[in-house]
Coordinates of C-alpha atoms in Angstrom, one line a residue:
X2 CA 12.2 117.6 49.5
X3 CA 14.1 120.0 51.7
X4 CA 14.6 123.6 50.4
X5 CA 18.3 124.4 50.7
X6 CA 19.1 127.5 52.7
X7 CA 22.1 129.3 54.3
X8 CA 21.6 130.6 57.8
X9 CA 23.5 133.8 58.6
X10 CA 23.3 135.2 62.1
X11 CA 25.3 138.4 62.5
X12 CA 26.3 140.4 65.6
X13 CA 23.2 139.3 67.5
X14 CA 22.3 141.2 70.7
X15 CA 19.3 140.1 72.8
X16 CA 18.1 141.9 75.9
X17 CA 15.2 141.3 78.2
X18 CA 14.2 143.7 80.9
X19 CA 17.4 145.7 80.4
X20 CA 19.5 142.5 80.9
X21 CA 21.8 141.4 78.1
X22 CA 21.2 137.7 77.4
X23 CA 23.1 137.3 74.1
X24 CA 25.8 139.6 72.9
X25 CA 27.8 139.8 69.6
X26 CA 26.8 136.3 68.5
X27 CA 27.5 135.3 64.9
X28 CA 27.4 132.1 63.0
X29 CA 27.0 131.0 59.4
X30 CA 25.5 127.6 58.6
X31 CA 25.0 125.9 55.2
X32 CA 23.1 122.8 54.1
X33 CA 24.2 119.6 55.8
X34 CA 25.6 121.5 58.8
X35 CA 24.8 120.3 62.4
X36 CA 25.7 122.8 65.1
X37 CA 25.8 121.8 68.7
X38 CA 25.2 124.7 71.2
X39 CA 26.4 124.1 74.8
X40 CA 26.7 126.2 77.9
X41 CA 25.6 126.2 81.5
X42 CA 22.1 127.1 82.6
X43 CA 21.5 130.8 82.2
X44 CA 24.0 131.2 79.4
X45 CA 21.2 132.0 76.9
X46 CA 20.9 128.9 74.8
X47 CA 17.1 128.8 74.7
X48 CA 16.9 132.6 74.2
X49 CA 19.3 132.3 71.2
X50 CA 17.3 129.4 69.7
X51 CA 14.0 131.2 70.0
X52 CA 15.5 134.3 68.4
X53 CA 16.9 132.4 65.5
X54 CA 13.5 130.7 65.1
X55 CA 11.8 134.1 64.9
X56 CA 10.0 133.8 68.2
X57 CA 11.9 136.6 69.9
X58 CA 13.1 139.9 68.4
X59 CA 16.8 140.8 68.7
X60 CA 17.8 144.2 70.1
X61 CA 20.5 144.3 67.5
X62 CA 21.8 142.2 64.7
X63 CA 20.2 140.0 62.0
X64 CA 19.0 136.5 61.4
X65 CA 18.9 135.8 57.6
X66 CA 17.6 132.6 55.9
X67 CA 19.0 132.9 52.4
X68 CA 17.8 130.8 49.5
X69 CA 17.7 130.9 45.7
X70 CA 14.0 129.9 45.8
X71 CA 11.0 132.2 45.9
X72 CA 9.4 129.8 48.4
X73 CA 9.6 130.7 52.1
X74 CA 11.8 128.1 54.0
X75 CA 10.1 126.3 56.9
X76 CA 11.7 126.4 60.4
X77 CA 10.9 123.5 62.7
X78 CA 11.4 124.5 66.4
X79 CA 11.2 121.9 69.2
X80 CA 11.3 123.6 72.5
X81 CA 10.8 122.6 76.1
X82 CA 7.0 122.3 75.8
X83 CA 5.5 119.3 74.0
X84 CA 3.5 120.6 71.0
X85 CA 0.5 118.4 71.8
X86 CA -3.1 119.1 72.5
X87 CA -3.8 117.5 75.9
X88 CA -7.5 116.8 75.3
X89 CA -6.8 114.9 72.1
X90 CA -5.5 111.4 71.7
X91 CA -2.0 110.7 70.4
X92 CA -3.3 109.6 67.0
X93 CA -5.5 112.7 66.7
X94 CA -2.5 114.8 67.3
X95 CA -0.4 112.9 64.8
X96 CA -3.1 113.2 62.1
X97 CA -3.4 116.9 62.8
X98 CA 0.3 117.4 62.2
X99 CA 0.3 115.1 59.2
X100 CA -2.3 117.2 57.5
X101 CA -0.6 120.5 58.6
X102 CA 2.7 119.4 57.1
X103 CA 1.1 117.5 54.2
X104 CA 3.1 114.4 55.0
X105 CA 2.2 111.0 53.9
X106 CA 0.8 108.3 56.2
X107 CA 3.6 106.0 55.5
X108 CA 6.1 108.4 57.1
X109 CA 3.8 108.8 60.1
X110 CA 3.4 105.1 60.6
X111 CA 7.1 104.6 60.3
X112 CA 7.8 107.1 63.0
X113 CA 5.1 105.5 65.2
X114 CA 6.9 102.2 64.9
X115 CA 10.4 103.6 65.5
X116 CA 9.4 105.5 68.6
X117 CA 7.3 102.6 69.9
X118 CA 4.1 104.6 70.2
X119 CA 1.8 101.8 71.4
X120 CA -0.6 104.2 73.1
X121 CA -2.2 105.9 70.1
X122 CA -5.7 106.0 71.5
X123 CA -4.8 107.5 74.9
X124 CA -5.5 111.1 75.6
X125 CA -2.2 113.1 75.9
X126 CA -3.3 114.2 79.4
X127 CA -2.9 110.6 80.6
X128 CA 0.6 110.1 79.3
X129 CA 3.9 110.1 81.2
X130 CA 6.6 112.8 80.4
X131 CA 8.5 110.2 78.3
X132 CA 5.5 109.1 76.4
X133 CA 4.6 112.7 75.6
X134 CA 8.1 113.5 74.4
X135 CA 8.1 110.5 72.0
X136 CA 4.7 111.5 70.6
X137 CA 5.8 115.1 70.3
X138 CA 8.9 114.1 68.4
X139 CA 6.9 112.0 66.0
X140 CA 4.7 115.0 65.2
X141 CA 7.8 117.2 64.9
X142 CA 9.6 114.9 62.4
X143 CA 6.6 115.1 60.0
X144 CA 7.6 118.6 59.1
X145 CA 9.5 119.4 55.8
X146 CA 11.8 122.1 57.2
X147 CA 15.0 123.6 56.0
X148 CA 16.1 124.6 59.5
X149 CA 15.6 122.3 62.4
X150 CA 16.1 123.7 65.9
X151 CA 16.1 121.4 69.0
X152 CA 16.3 122.5 72.6
X153 CA 17.4 119.6 74.8
X154 CA 15.6 117.0 72.6
X155 CA 16.8 114.0 74.6
X156 CA 15.1 115.1 77.8
X157 CA 12.8 112.4 79.3
X158 CA 13.8 109.8 76.7
X159 CA 15.2 106.3 77.4
X160 CA 18.3 105.1 75.6
X161 CA 16.4 103.3 72.8
X162 CA 14.4 106.5 72.0
X163 CA 17.6 108.6 72.1
X164 CA 19.1 106.3 69.5
X165 CA 16.0 106.8 67.3
X166 CA 16.1 110.5 67.8
X167 CA 19.8 110.9 66.8
X168 CA 19.3 108.7 63.7
X169 CA 16.3 110.8 62.6
X170 CA 18.4 114.0 63.1
X171 CA 21.2 112.5 61.1
X172 CA 18.7 111.8 58.2
X173 CA 17.7 115.5 58.3
X174 CA 21.3 116.6 58.0
X175 CA 22.0 114.0 55.2
X176 CA 19.1 115.3 53.2
X177 CA 20.5 118.8 53.3
X178 CA 18.8 120.5 56.2
X179 CA 20.5 122.7 58.7
X180 CA 20.3 121.4 62.3
X181 CA 20.9 123.4 65.5
X182 CA 20.8 121.6 68.8
X183 CA 21.2 123.0 72.3
X184 CA 22.2 120.4 74.8
X185 CA 24.1 119.5 78.0
X186 CA 25.0 116.2 76.5
X187 CA 27.0 117.0 73.3
X188 CA 28.4 113.4 73.2
X189 CA 25.0 112.1 72.1
X190 CA 25.4 114.0 68.8
X191 CA 29.1 113.7 68.2
X192 CA 28.7 111.5 65.2
X193 CA 26.3 114.0 63.6
X194 CA 27.7 117.4 64.4
X195 CA 30.4 119.3 62.5
X196 CA 30.4 122.5 64.6
X197 CA 30.3 123.1 68.3
X198 CA 29.6 126.5 69.9
X199 CA 29.8 127.2 73.6
X200 CA 27.9 130.0 75.3
X201 CA 29.0 131.6 78.6
X202 CA 26.7 133.4 81.0

């Protein structure tokens, strides 16, 4: 069950070391919205996503997650780093996140099949970049978040895995989540997105 929220970002200003990275950025998103964020390297896409996720503090402006519920909405952030413990096996990582998010084993095994994770007993440190990415996405999709933030989620994925990724993102949107994706390949998500925002350096 996804807790419905409205995301209101108003007049956001983000500075680091006296350099302005994001200026006067505003967007309002509601359940079932999928916003694609594009722009060249250095335009501030990752900084903006991390600020909206609450990982960076803005110099000015506000990021509000509004809901009628007293429960705190969950944010799922998938960044450039794979959220896996290198010394653990893939299945140990998956079980850790399954327990963390209180997901059922049926969902976990379904994701394992979809992403073709046939290396469950291998330590993460032995995996290729593509294998790590698929395992990380499996862990990520176990969350029950209201706001999903993806930073170049298709990196290191083959075409088959990209197809699974986009279908899973579409399911999130259909269930009422808000999805925000930063990408250099907006065409991958054209059948999902209903809003496109371009940042300039």
